[in-house]
Coordinates of C-alpha atoms in Angstrom, one line a residue:
X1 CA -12.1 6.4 -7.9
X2 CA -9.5 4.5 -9.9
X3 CA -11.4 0.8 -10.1
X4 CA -9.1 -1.4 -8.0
X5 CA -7.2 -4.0 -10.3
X6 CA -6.2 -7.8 -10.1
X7 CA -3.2 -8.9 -9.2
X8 CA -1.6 -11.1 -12.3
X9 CA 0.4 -12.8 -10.0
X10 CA -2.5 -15.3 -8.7
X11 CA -3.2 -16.6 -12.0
X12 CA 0.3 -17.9 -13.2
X13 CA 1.0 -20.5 -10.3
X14 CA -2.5 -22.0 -10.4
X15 CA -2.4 -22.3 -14.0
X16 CA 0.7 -24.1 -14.2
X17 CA -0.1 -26.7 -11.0
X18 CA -3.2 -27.5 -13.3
X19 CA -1.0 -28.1 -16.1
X20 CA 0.7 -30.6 -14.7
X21 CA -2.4 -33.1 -14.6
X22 CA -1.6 -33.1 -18.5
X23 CA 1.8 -34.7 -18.4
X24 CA 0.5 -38.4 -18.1
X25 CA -1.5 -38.1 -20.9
X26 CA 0.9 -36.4 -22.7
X27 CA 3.5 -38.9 -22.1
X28 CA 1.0 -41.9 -23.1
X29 CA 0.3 -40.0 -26.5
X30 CA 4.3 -40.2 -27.1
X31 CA 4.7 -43.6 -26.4
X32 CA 1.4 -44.6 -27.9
X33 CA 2.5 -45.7 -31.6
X34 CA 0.8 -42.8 -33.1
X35 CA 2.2 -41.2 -36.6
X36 CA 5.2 -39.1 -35.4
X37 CA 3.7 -36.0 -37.3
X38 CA 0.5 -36.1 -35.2
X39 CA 2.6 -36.7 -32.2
X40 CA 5.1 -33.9 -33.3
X41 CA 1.8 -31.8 -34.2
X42 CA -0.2 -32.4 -31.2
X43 CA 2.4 -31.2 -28.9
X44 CA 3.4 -28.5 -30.6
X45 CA -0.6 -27.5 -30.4
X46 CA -0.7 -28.4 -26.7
X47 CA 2.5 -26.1 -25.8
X48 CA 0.8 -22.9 -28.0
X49 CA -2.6 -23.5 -26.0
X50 CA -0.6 -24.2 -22.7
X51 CA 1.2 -21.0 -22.9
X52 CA -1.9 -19.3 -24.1
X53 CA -3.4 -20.9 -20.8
X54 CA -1.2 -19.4 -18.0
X55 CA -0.7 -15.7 -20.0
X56 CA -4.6 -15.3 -19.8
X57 CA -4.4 -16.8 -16.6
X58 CA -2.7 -13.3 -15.6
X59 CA -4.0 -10.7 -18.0
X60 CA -7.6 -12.3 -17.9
X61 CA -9.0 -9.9 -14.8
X62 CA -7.7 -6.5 -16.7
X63 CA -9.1 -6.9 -20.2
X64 CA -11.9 -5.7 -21.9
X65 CA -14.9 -8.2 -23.1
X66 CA -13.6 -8.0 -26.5
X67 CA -9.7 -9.7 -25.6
X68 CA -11.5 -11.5 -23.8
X69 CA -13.5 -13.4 -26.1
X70 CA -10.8 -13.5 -28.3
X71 CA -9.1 -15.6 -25.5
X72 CA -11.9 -17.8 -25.4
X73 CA -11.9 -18.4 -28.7
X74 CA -8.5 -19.4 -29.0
X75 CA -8.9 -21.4 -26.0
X76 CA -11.5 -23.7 -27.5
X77 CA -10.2 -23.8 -31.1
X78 CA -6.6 -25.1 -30.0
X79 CA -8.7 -28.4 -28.0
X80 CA -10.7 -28.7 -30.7
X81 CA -7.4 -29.1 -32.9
X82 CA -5.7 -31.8 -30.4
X83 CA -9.2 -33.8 -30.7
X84 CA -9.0 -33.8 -34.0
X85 CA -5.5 -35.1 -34.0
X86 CA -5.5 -37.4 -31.1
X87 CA -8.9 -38.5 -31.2
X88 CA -12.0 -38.4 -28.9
X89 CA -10.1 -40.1 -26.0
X90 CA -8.7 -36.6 -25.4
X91 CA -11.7 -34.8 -25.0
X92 CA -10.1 -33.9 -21.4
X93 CA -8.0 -30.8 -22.7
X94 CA -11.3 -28.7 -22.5
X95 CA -10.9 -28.5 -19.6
X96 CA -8.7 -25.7 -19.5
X97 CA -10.3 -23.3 -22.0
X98 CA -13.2 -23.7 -20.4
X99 CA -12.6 -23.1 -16.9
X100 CA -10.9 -19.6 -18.0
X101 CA -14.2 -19.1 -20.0
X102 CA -16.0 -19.8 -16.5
X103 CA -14.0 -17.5 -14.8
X104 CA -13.0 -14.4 -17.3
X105 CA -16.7 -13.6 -19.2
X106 CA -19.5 -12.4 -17.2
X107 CA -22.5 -15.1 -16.8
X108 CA -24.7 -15.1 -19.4
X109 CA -21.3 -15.3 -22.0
X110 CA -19.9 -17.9 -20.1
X111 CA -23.1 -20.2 -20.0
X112 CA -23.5 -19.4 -23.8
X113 CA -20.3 -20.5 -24.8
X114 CA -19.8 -23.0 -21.9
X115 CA -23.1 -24.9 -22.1
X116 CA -23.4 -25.4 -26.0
X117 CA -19.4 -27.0 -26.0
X118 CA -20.5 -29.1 -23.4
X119 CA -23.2 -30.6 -25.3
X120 CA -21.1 -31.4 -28.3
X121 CA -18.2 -33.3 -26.5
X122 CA -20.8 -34.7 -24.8
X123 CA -22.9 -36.3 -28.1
X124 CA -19.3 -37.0 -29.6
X125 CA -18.3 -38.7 -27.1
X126 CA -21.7 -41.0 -26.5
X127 CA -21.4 -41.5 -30.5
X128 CA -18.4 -42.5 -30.6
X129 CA -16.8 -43.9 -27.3
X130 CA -20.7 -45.0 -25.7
X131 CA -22.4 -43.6 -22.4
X132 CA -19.7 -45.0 -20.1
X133 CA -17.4 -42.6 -20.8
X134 CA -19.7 -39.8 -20.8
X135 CA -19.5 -39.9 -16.9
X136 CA -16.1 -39.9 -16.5
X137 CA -14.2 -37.3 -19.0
X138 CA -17.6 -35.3 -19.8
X139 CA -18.8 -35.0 -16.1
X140 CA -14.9 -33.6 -15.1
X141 CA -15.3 -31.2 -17.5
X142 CA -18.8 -30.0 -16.4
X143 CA -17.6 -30.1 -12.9
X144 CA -14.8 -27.9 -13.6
X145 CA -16.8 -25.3 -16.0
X146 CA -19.2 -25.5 -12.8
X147 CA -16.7 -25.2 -10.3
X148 CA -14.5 -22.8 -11.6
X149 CA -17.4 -20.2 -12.6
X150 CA -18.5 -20.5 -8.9
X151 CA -15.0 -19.2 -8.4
X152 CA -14.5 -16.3 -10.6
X153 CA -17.6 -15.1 -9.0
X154 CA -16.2 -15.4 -5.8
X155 CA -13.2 -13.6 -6.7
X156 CA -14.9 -10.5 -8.6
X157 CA -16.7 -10.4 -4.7
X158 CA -13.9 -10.3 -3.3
X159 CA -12.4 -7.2 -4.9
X160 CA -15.3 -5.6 -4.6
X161 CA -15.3 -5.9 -1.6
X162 CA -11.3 -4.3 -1.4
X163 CA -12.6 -1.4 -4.0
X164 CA -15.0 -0.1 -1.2
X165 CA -12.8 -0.8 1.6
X166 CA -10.3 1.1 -0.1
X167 CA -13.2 3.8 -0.5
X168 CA -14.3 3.8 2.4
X169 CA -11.0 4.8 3.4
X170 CA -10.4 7.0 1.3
X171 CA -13.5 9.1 2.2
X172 CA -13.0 9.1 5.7
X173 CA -9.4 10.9 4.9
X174 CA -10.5 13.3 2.9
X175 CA -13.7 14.1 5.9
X176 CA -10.9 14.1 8.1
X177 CA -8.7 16.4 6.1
X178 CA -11.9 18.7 5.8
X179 CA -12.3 18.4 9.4
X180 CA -8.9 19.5 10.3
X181 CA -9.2 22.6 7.9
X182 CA -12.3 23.6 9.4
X183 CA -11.1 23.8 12.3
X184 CA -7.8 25.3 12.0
X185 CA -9.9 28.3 10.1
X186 CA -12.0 28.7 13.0
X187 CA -9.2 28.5 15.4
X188 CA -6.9 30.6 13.4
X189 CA -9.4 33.2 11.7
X190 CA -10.4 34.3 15.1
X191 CA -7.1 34.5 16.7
X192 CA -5.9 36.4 13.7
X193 CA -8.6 39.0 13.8
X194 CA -8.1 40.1 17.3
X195 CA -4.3 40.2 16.6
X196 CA -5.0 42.0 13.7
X197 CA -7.2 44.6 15.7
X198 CA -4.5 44.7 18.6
X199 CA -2.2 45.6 16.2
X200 CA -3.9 48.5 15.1
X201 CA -4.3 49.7 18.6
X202 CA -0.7 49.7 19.0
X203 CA 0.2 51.5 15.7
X204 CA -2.7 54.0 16.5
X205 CA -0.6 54.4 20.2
X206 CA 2.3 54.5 19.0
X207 CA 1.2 57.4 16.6
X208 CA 0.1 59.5 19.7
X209 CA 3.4 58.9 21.2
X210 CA 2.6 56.9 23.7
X211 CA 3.9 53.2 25.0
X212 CA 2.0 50.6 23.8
X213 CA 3.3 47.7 26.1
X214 CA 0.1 46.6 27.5
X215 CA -1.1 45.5 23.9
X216 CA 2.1 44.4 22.7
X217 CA 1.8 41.8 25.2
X218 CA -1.7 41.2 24.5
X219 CA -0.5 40.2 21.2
X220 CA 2.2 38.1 21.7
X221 CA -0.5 36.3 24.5
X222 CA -3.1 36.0 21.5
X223 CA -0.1 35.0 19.3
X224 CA 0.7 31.9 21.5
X225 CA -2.7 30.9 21.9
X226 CA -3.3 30.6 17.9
X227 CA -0.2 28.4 18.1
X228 CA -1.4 26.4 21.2
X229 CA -4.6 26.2 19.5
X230 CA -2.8 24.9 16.4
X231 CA -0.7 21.9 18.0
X232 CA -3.9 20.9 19.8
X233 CA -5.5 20.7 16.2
X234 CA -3.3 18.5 14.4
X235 CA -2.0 16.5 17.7
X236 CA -2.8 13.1 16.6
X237 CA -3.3 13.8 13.2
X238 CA 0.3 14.1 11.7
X239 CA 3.0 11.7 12.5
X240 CA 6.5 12.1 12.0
X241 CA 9.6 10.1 10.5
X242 CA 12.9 9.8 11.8
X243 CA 14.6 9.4 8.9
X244 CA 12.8 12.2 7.2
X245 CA 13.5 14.5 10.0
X246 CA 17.1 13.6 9.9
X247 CA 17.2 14.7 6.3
X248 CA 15.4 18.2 7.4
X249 CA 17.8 18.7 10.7
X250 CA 20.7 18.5 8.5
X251 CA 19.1 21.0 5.9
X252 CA 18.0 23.8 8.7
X253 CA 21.1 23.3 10.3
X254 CA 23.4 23.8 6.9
X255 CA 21.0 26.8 5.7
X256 CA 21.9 28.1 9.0
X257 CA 25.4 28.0 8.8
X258 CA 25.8 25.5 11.6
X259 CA 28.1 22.0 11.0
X260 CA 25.5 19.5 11.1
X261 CA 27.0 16.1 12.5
X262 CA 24.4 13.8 12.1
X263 CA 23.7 9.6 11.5
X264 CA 23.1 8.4 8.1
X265 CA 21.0 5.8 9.1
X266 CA 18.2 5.5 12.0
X267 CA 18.0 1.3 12.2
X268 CA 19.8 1.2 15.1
X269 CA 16.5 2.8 17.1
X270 CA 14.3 0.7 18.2
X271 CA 10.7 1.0 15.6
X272 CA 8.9 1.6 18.8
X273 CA 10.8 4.6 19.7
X274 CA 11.6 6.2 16.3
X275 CA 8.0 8.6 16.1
X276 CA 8.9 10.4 19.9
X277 CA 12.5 10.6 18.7
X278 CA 11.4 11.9 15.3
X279 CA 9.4 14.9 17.4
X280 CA 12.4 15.3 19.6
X281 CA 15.0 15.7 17.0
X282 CA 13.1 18.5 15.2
X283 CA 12.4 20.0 18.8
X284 CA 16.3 19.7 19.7
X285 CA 17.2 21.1 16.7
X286 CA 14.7 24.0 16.4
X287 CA 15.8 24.8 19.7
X288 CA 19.3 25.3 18.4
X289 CA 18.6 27.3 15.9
X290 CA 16.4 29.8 17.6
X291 CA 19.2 30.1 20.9
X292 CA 21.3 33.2 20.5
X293 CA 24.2 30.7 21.5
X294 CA 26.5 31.6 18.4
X295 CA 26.5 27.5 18.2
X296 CA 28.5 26.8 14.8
X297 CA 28.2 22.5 15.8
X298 CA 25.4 20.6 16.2
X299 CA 25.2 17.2 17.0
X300 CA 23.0 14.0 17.0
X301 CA 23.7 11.0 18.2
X302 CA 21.5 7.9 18.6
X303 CA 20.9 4.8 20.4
X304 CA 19.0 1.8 20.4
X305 CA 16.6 3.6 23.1
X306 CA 17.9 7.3 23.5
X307 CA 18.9 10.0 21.2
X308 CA 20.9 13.2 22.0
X309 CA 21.5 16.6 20.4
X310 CA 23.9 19.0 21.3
X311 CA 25.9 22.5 20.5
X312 CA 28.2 23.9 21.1
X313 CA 27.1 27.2 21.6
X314 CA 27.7 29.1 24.7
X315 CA 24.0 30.6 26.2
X316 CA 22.6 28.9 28.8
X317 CA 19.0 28.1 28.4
X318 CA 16.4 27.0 31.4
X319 CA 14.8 23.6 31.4
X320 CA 11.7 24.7 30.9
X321 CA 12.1 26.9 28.2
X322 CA 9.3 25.8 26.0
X323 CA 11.6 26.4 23.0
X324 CA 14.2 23.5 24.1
X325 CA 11.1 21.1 25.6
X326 CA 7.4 21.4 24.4
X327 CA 4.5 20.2 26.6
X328 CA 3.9 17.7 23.5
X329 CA 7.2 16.5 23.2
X330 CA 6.7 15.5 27.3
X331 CA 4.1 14.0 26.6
X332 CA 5.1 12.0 23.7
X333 CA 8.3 10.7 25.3
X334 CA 6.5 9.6 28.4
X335 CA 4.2 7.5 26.4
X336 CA 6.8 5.6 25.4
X337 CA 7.8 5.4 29.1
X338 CA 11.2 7.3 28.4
X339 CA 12.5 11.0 30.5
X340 CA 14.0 14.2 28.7
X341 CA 17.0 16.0 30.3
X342 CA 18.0 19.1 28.7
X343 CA 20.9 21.2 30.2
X344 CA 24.5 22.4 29.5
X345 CA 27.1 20.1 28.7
X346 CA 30.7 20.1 31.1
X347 CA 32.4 20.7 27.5
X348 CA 30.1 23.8 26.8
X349 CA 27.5 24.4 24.8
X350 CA 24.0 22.4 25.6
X351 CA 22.4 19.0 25.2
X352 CA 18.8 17.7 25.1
X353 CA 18.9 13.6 25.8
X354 CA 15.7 11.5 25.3
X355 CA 16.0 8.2 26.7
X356 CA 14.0 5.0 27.3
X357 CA 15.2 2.9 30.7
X358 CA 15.6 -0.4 29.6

């Protein structure tokens, strides 16, 4: 199975809220008195390692280990830089390359880079700046490495979780797909066979000159029980568009010869309506072309809750003709708590109207 990936599009919002917590000191630093070059310096440093920040804030989860430590160690390089030209006070801009460090590298990586740049901010700043500010810049810092590795953790659980969902999905289609195929070769191998041997009874009949109708009709029985036995397979199993079999109608129809005049669009159904209109349409339409009407029109027409098809052919077919309404298209319709009427129309030709009383 392909391994499920992360999305990129978590990381860049987060990253650039976070970012904002840098503005104040950012605007202090300006305003500070400090040499314009390190000023000029420092934020150009600060925008590189920003922008570095939010792109490996969205490529971090689909990298190998080695970009990845690459990404670390420009993370931590570029802070070490604004120290350097700011002074210890900003000890605080850590904070971002190591909470990606937390999050992107597994554990042991993370601790080993993590733990050892926490110790030396946290001896420069006692030697330099004393033990009170060790508990306020140093401890954010440690509570965010903390935090945020707590996090990643919970994240990579997460879509692991999703991976064998999506698995476990994926399996039970393909046992259901096996299913199906078992059964239809069952169904269909024996039906098959004892057509198979009919049909040689009637050719060896009909080579003694004699009139096979008994078997003939013994095959066209077996015949409609292999398709009976077919529906009652895949009932359930395969669902059908409305827009797709739209786009077949007016295929079959054309290959046919017949003047297809059908919507372009099916939004004006209703969604709860459109699979039982989707079955009825192909059933409408199949039923056209199989009628010895001489029908050279077809029409479809559709409503919110009812669709109709008509020809204009001239036979007149009964309404229970199972080619114009199928026990599983009755069946379908009245789920939805709609009626079928098929019969012919006062203009000629005939019409089969699905409709749902509103």
């Amino acid at each position: 199975m392909t391994p499920r990936r992360f999305d990129p599009e978590l990381g860049w919002p987060v990253s650039c809220f976070f970012l904002l917590f840098a503005v104040p000191s950012l605007y202090q630093l300006v305003t500070s008195g400090t040499p314009t070059w390190r000023v000029a310096s420092a934020l150009t440093v600060f925008a590189v390692y920003a922008a570095l920040y939010v792109l490996a804030s969205m490529k971090m989860w689909n990298l190998g280990l080695g970009p990845k430590l690459m990404l670390t160690a420009a993370l931590l390089a570029l802070p070490t830089a604004l120290v350097w030209l700011v002074g210890l006070t900003s000890t605080w801009v850590f904070v971002y390359g190591l909470s990606l460090t937390a999050m992107m590298l597994p554990t042991v990586l993370a601790f080993s880079i993590g733990l050892p740049t926490l110790a030396v901010t946290a001896v420069l700043i006692v030697a330099n700046l004393g033990f009170a500010e060790l508990f306020t810049d140093w401890v954010v810092l440690a509570s965010v490495f903390a935090a945020t590795w707590f996090m990643g953790r919970l994240i990579r659980a997460n879509y692991a979780l999703a991976s064998a969902q999506e698995e476990i999905a994926r399996l039970a289609a393909a046992q259901e797909r096996a299913r199906l195929a078992e059964e239809l070769r069952e169904h269909l191998g024996h039906s098959l066979a004892a057509i198979t041997a009919k049909a040689g009874a009637v050719c060896a009949e009909l080579e003694r000159g004699g009139t096979p109708m008994e078997n003939v009709r013994e095959v066209e029985d077996l015949a409609r029980e292999a398709v009976t036995q077919v529906r009652a397979t895949v009932s359930g199993y395969r669902t059908a568009s409305l827009a797709a079999e739209v786009v077949g109608a007016r295929a079959a129809l054309e290959a046919a010869g017949i003047v297809a005049d059908l919507p372009t669009a099916v939004d004006r159904v209703a969604p709860a309506y459109r699979e039982a209109f989707a079955y009825a349409l192909r059933d409408g339409v199949t039923a056209v072309l199989r009628r010895a009407s001489g029908a050279t029109r077809c029409e479809v027409r559709l409503g919110e809750s009812w669709l109709e098809v008509r020809d204009n052919g001239t036979a007149v077919v009964p309404v229970a003709d199972s080619a114009v309404v199928d026990s599983g298209l009755v069946e379908r319709v009245a789920g939805i708590g709609g009626r079928i009427d098929t019969g012919p129309c006062a203009e000629g030709g005939f019409r089969l109207r699905v409709a749902v009383p509103s």
